Amino acid sequence: MMKEIDVSKFEKKMIIRNIEAGDFDDIIAMSKLCFKNMEPWRYDQLRSHIEIFPEGQFCVEYDGEIIGSCSSLIINFDEYDDQHTWDEITDEGYITNHDSEGYNLYGIEVMVHPNYRRMKIGRRLYEARKDLARELNLKSIIIGGRIPNYSKHAAELTPRQYVEEVTMHNLYDPVLTFQVVNGFTLKRVNSNYLDDDKASMRYATLMEWNNIDYRPTIPKRKFKTSFPVRITTIQYEMKKIASFEEFAVQCEYYTDVAAGFNSDFAIFPEIFTLQLLSFLPEKSPSRAIRRLTEFTEDYIELFTTLAVRYNINIVGGSHFVEEEGKIYNISYLFRRDGTIEKQYKIHVTPNERLFWGISGGDEVKVFDTDCGKIAIQICYDIEFPELARIAVDKGANIIFTPFCTDDRQGYLRVRYCSQARAIENQLYTVISGTVGNLPDVENMDIQYAQSGIFSPSDFTFARDGIVGECNPNIETVVVGDVDLEILRRHRRSGSVNQLRDRRHDVYHISYKQP
């Protein structure tokens, strides 16, 4: 009598899934095999893909081995020139121009390990893309396809003639033939598409697959002539108070002022909650900070209530918080829908470390809001240009910087760096500082601030790149409007374009995930 056969020992599982950071080594090694004599993927490019558009990056895992992959981004194709290049479409492989409100999925690469070809791996990846396009209700998939066999026929055929011969099945091209079989139609032939594609002689076919399930009656995007965002930055006076309730009254007053101007955001300064120490008897700075952390839940409850009650997004300055025995300087984002996010201060100043024993965070976050993506970089953090570049690569349009400085020199470091970040990264920056003094609180003797809202420096923005600024060293607010649609256009057609003109071939920022 025969034993029952254990079929499990014959199983080899094939999985199509989204790319993860642990796949990078295999994908880079595969790109070297698939695209010989061409520049392979780099870690920072792949990392950018999964940070910006993780659902658009697919791989095929067969029996635990990565044997195929593809990458893509969403764009509004009408905004690009007909004769675009691969670098223009992909921002040189980093896809920082991904537009979640676009209409077209653009495929930028498909590859299959040479040892696993003729197993329909490429078709499976294309089907995954088509399913994604249907799920996201995208109008079409567009690809710029290589024609690697063209170099063998260039002496007798023009690129157009070669493409016609392949589409009529008189000639075979491993890429173009595959795309035609998979339902893509030819739109045009582009020259100088990919600089290092010598086999295609730098030509590429622009192909499109139309999503017949696309629902045009459901608008994906409302085109706007402007996208104004109103910001109130609060220059908060540090003065002696008698209770948390008195602190809450001051915070509500400023929230009410910001809401009265119909602001979308109100921003308070860094560690302005140290005002609470003015009614506590503790004189030792390190012990006083531990006492301050006891107000964390009251602080969070207060600002959550204010954000919802006054229908305004609040950057709640920053507050010292104890977590697992360590003290962190944390800025909270209180959205007007009642949800909360937080950004840890990454770079701790020598003063914070010496007097208060503050620990630094390790993650650059970008937050979605009803007014676009924003980042928060607390005081000293704005003085490190890498952080702002990482934030803008993650999609940030505004960086809010709560700060606390005791003299003009310290203030100017924050201000000049904030304005520099606005220019370097083509985005808006906002700073909010404390004024006044707390004689009874150790290490918080005097304050210097001139809070403001800054823009890139170009014709379409405010003169001198200053949207608005407070008078120095008085308790007040400044209200200003920034326009995200103008910012979007500026990033495409400004007098200079710092984001597009970066030399990724010479330098890049490598962001280590926490």
mmCIF file of N, CA and C in Angstrom, residues 389-451:
data_model
loop_
_atom_site.group_PDB
_atom_site.id
_atom_site.type_symbol
_atom_site.label_atom_id
_atom_site.label_comp_id
_atom_site.label_asym_id
_atom_site.label_seq_id
_atom_site.Cartn_x
_atom_site.Cartn_y
_atom_site.Cartn_z
ATOM 1 N N ARG A 389 15.988 68.878 3.674
ATOM 2 C CA ARG A 389 16.009 68.198 2.373
ATOM 3 C C ARG A 389 15.305 66.849 2.459
ATOM 4 N N ILE A 390 15.499 66.134 3.548
ATOM 5 C CA ILE A 390 14.798 64.859 3.737
ATOM 6 C C ILE A 390 13.295 65.104 3.806
ATOM 7 N N ALA A 391 12.892 66.150 4.530
ATOM 8 C CA ALA A 391 11.466 66.461 4.672
ATOM 9 C C ALA A 391 10.832 66.812 3.337
ATOM 10 N N VAL A 392 11.510 67.601 2.530
ATOM 11 C CA VAL A 392 10.924 67.991 1.247
ATOM 12 C C VAL A 392 10.892 66.802 0.297
ATOM 13 N N ASP A 393 11.863 65.910 0.393
ATOM 14 C CA ASP A 393 11.826 64.700 -0.423
ATOM 15 C C ASP A 393 10.665 63.795 -0.024
ATOM 16 N N LYS A 394 10.205 63.944 1.209
ATOM 17 C CA LYS A 394 9.026 63.196 1.657
ATOM 18 C C LYS A 394 7.728 63.939 1.348
ATOM 19 N N GLY A 395 7.840 65.114 0.729
ATOM 20 C CA GLY A 395 6.647 65.811 0.272
ATOM 21 C C GLY A 395 6.272 67.073 1.014
ATOM 22 N N ALA A 396 7.080 67.517 1.968
ATOM 23 C CA ALA A 396 6.717 68.689 2.768
ATOM 24 C C ALA A 396 6.679 69.960 1.925
ATOM 25 N N ASN A 397 5.658 70.779 2.165
ATOM 26 C CA ASN A 397 5.550 72.091 1.524
ATOM 27 C C ASN A 397 5.798 73.232 2.509
ATOM 28 N N ILE A 398 5.630 72.952 3.796
ATOM 29 C CA ILE A 398 5.835 73.950 4.851
ATOM 30 C C ILE A 398 6.620 73.293 5.979
ATOM 31 N N ILE A 399 7.628 73.999 6.499
ATOM 32 C CA ILE A 399 8.331 73.552 7.701
ATOM 33 C C ILE A 399 8.058 74.555 8.809
ATOM 34 N N PHE A 400 7.495 74.075 9.906
ATOM 35 C CA PHE A 400 7.232 74.902 11.082
ATOM 36 C C PHE A 400 8.375 74.712 12.077
ATOM 37 N N THR A 401 8.903 75.831 12.600
ATOM 38 C CA THR A 401 10.019 75.786 13.538
ATOM 39 C C THR A 401 9.694 76.569 14.805
ATOM 40 N N PRO A 402 9.213 75.876 15.845
ATOM 41 C CA PRO A 402 9.114 76.522 17.154
ATOM 42 C C PRO A 402 10.536 76.707 17.702
ATOM 43 N N PHE A 403 10.828 77.889 18.258
ATOM 44 C CA PHE A 403 12.188 78.093 18.758
ATOM 45 C C PHE A 403 12.164 78.853 20.071
ATOM 46 N N CYS A 404 13.294 78.785 20.772
ATOM 47 C CA CYS A 404 13.475 79.519 22.028
ATOM 48 C C CYS A 404 14.941 79.910 22.098
ATOM 49 N N THR A 405 15.230 81.212 21.990
ATOM 50 C CA THR A 405 16.613 81.690 22.029
ATOM 51 C C THR A 405 16.716 82.842 23.021
ATOM 52 N N ASP A 406 17.870 82.940 23.659
ATOM 53 C CA ASP A 406 17.998 83.951 24.712
ATOM 54 C C ASP A 406 18.706 85.225 24.255
ATOM 55 N N ASP A 407 19.302 85.204 23.058
ATOM 56 C CA ASP A 407 19.976 86.429 22.600
ATOM 57 C C ASP A 407 19.806 86.570 21.087
ATOM 58 N N ARG A 408 20.214 87.729 20.578
ATOM 59 C CA ARG A 408 20.023 88.021 19.159
ATOM 60 C C ARG A 408 20.828 87.075 18.276
ATOM 61 N N GLN A 409 22.023 86.716 18.716
ATOM 62 C CA GLN A 409 22.848 85.815 17.901
ATOM 63 C C GLN A 409 22.147 84.467 17.702
ATOM 64 N N GLY A 410 21.624 83.931 18.811
ATOM 65 C CA GLY A 410 20.924 82.660 18.700
ATOM 66 C C GLY A 410 19.685 82.766 17.826
ATOM 67 N N TYR A 411 18.945 83.852 17.972
ATOM 68 C CA TYR A 411 17.767 84.070 17.141
ATOM 69 C C TYR A 411 18.139 84.137 15.662
ATOM 70 N N LEU A 412 19.204 84.881 15.347
ATOM 71 C CA LEU A 412 19.583 85.038 13.938
ATOM 72 C C LEU A 412 20.018 83.717 13.321
ATOM 73 N N ARG A 413 20.602 82.830 14.121
ATOM 74 C CA ARG A 413 20.948 81.503 13.586
ATOM 75 C C ARG A 413 19.685 80.793 13.106
ATOM 76 N N VAL A 414 18.643 80.867 13.931
ATOM 77 C CA VAL A 414 17.378 80.214 13.561
ATOM 78 C C VAL A 414 16.760 80.898 12.348
ATOM 79 N N ARG A 415 16.728 82.224 12.361
ATOM 80 C CA ARG A 415 16.076 82.954 11.269
ATOM 81 C C ARG A 415 16.797 82.763 9.941
ATOM 82 N N TYR A 416 18.118 82.999 9.939
ATOM 83 C CA TYR A 416 18.863 82.884 8.687
ATOM 84 C C TYR A 416 18.777 81.468 8.114
ATOM 85 N N CYS A 417 18.859 80.478 8.994
ATOM 86 C CA CYS A 417 18.785 79.098 8.512
ATOM 87 C C CYS A 417 17.389 78.771 7.994
ATOM 88 N N SER A 418 16.376 79.297 8.654
ATOM 89 C CA SER A 418 15.015 79.069 8.190
ATOM 90 C C SER A 418 14.798 79.673 6.804
ATOM 91 N N GLN A 419 15.296 80.877 6.589
ATOM 92 C CA GLN A 419 15.169 81.503 5.268
ATOM 93 C C GLN A 419 15.996 80.755 4.229
ATOM 94 N N ALA A 420 17.168 80.277 4.637
ATOM 95 C CA ALA A 420 17.991 79.503 3.708
ATOM 96 C C ALA A 420 17.284 78.213 3.303
ATOM 97 N N ARG A 421 16.645 77.529 4.280
ATOM 98 C CA ARG A 421 15.924 76.287 3.963
ATOM 99 C C ARG A 421 14.791 76.554 2.977
ATOM 100 N N ALA A 422 14.114 77.711 3.113
ATOM 101 C CA ALA A 422 13.027 78.051 2.190
ATOM 102 C C ALA A 422 13.554 78.186 0.763
ATOM 103 N N ILE A 423 14.722 78.784 0.611
ATOM 104 C CA ILE A 423 15.299 78.966 -0.724
ATOM 105 C C ILE A 423 15.840 77.650 -1.269
ATOM 106 N N GLU A 424 16.598 76.937 -0.455
ATOM 107 C CA GLU A 424 17.240 75.696 -0.906
ATOM 108 C C GLU A 424 16.228 74.645 -1.332
ATOM 109 N N ASN A 425 15.085 74.610 -0.634
ATOM 110 C CA ASN A 425 14.136 73.522 -0.832
ATOM 111 C C ASN A 425 12.830 73.957 -1.476
ATOM 112 N N GLN A 426 12.752 75.224 -1.889
ATOM 113 C CA GLN A 426 11.564 75.736 -2.570
ATOM 114 C C GLN A 426 10.297 75.402 -1.779
ATOM 115 N N LEU A 427 10.243 75.877 -0.541
ATOM 116 C CA LEU A 427 9.090 75.665 0.312
ATOM 117 C C LEU A 427 8.937 76.845 1.261
ATOM 118 N N TYR A 428 7.854 76.847 2.029
ATOM 119 C CA TYR A 428 7.631 77.894 3.023
ATOM 120 C C TYR A 428 8.160 77.443 4.376
ATOM 121 N N THR A 429 8.680 78.394 5.153
ATOM 122 C CA THR A 429 9.117 78.104 6.515
ATOM 123 C C THR A 429 8.484 79.113 7.467
ATOM 124 N N VAL A 430 8.242 78.674 8.693
ATOM 125 C CA VAL A 430 7.572 79.498 9.701
ATOM 126 C C VAL A 430 8.321 79.328 11.016
ATOM 127 N N ILE A 431 8.631 80.432 11.692
ATOM 128 C CA ILE A 431 9.301 80.357 12.990
ATOM 129 C C ILE A 431 8.454 81.067 14.041
ATOM 130 N N SER A 432 8.442 80.511 15.249
ATOM 131 C CA SER A 432 7.673 81.092 16.349
ATOM 132 C C SER A 432 8.508 81.011 17.617
ATOM 133 N N GLY A 433 8.770 82.181 18.253
ATOM 134 C CA GLY A 433 9.658 82.209 19.411
ATOM 135 C C GLY A 433 9.040 82.854 20.640
ATOM 136 N N THR A 434 9.743 82.687 21.759
ATOM 137 C CA THR A 434 9.307 83.246 23.042
ATOM 138 C C THR A 434 10.008 84.571 23.310
ATOM 139 N N VAL A 435 9.290 85.461 24.036
ATOM 140 C CA VAL A 435 9.870 86.714 24.511
ATOM 141 C C VAL A 435 9.581 86.813 26.017
ATOM 142 N N GLY A 436 10.022 87.891 26.648
ATOM 143 C CA GLY A 436 9.781 88.066 28.074
ATOM 144 C C GLY A 436 10.841 87.382 28.914
ATOM 145 N N ASN A 437 10.506 87.086 30.193
ATOM 146 C CA ASN A 437 11.482 86.440 31.072
ATOM 147 C C ASN A 437 10.762 85.711 32.198
ATOM 148 N N LEU A 438 11.477 84.743 32.764
ATOM 149 C CA LEU A 438 10.980 83.971 33.905
ATOM 150 C C LEU A 438 12.049 84.020 34.997
ATOM 151 N N PRO A 439 12.068 85.050 35.844
ATOM 152 C CA PRO A 439 13.140 85.212 36.837
ATOM 153 C C PRO A 439 13.248 84.045 37.813
ATOM 154 N N ASP A 440 12.139 83.348 38.074
ATOM 155 C CA ASP A 440 12.155 82.289 39.079
ATOM 156 C C ASP A 440 12.452 80.908 38.496
ATOM 157 N N VAL A 441 12.715 80.833 37.192
ATOM 158 C CA VAL A 441 12.968 79.528 36.551
ATOM 159 C C VAL A 441 14.422 79.470 36.122
ATOM 160 N N GLU A 442 15.143 78.488 36.656
ATOM 161 C CA GLU A 442 16.556 78.334 36.324
ATOM 162 C C GLU A 442 16.728 78.014 34.838
ATOM 163 N N ASN A 443 17.767 78.607 34.230
ATOM 164 C CA ASN A 443 18.149 78.374 32.840
ATOM 165 C C ASN A 443 17.118 78.926 31.848
ATOM 166 N N MET A 444 16.226 79.801 32.280
ATOM 167 C CA MET A 444 15.282 80.468 31.377
ATOM 168 C C MET A 444 15.240 81.953 31.736
ATOM 169 N N ASP A 445 16.394 82.608 31.671
ATOM 170 C CA ASP A 445 16.531 83.965 32.188
ATOM 171 C C ASP A 445 15.901 85.014 31.272
ATOM 172 N N ILE A 446 16.349 85.084 30.021
ATOM 173 C CA ILE A 446 15.869 86.108 29.089
ATOM 174 C C ILE A 446 15.516 85.459 27.763
ATOM 175 N N GLN A 447 14.762 86.189 26.928
ATOM 176 C CA GLN A 447 14.307 85.654 25.646
ATOM 177 C C GLN A 447 14.494 86.716 24.558
ATOM 178 N N TYR A 448 14.778 86.253 23.339
ATOM 179 C CA TYR A 448 14.854 87.175 22.199
ATOM 180 C C TYR A 448 14.171 86.481 21.020
ATOM 181 N N ALA A 449 13.256 87.174 20.350
ATOM 182 C CA ALA A 449 12.564 86.578 19.207
ATOM 183 C C ALA A 449 12.024 87.650 18.276
ATOM 184 N N GLN A 450 11.940 87.278 17.024
ATOM 185 C CA GLN A 450 11.190 88.023 16.009
ATOM 186 C C GLN A 450 10.619 86.968 15.070
ATOM 187 N N SER A 451 9.419 86.538 15.366
ATOM 188 C CA SER A 451 8.801 85.424 14.646
ATOM 189 C C SER A 451 8.406 85.849 13.237
#
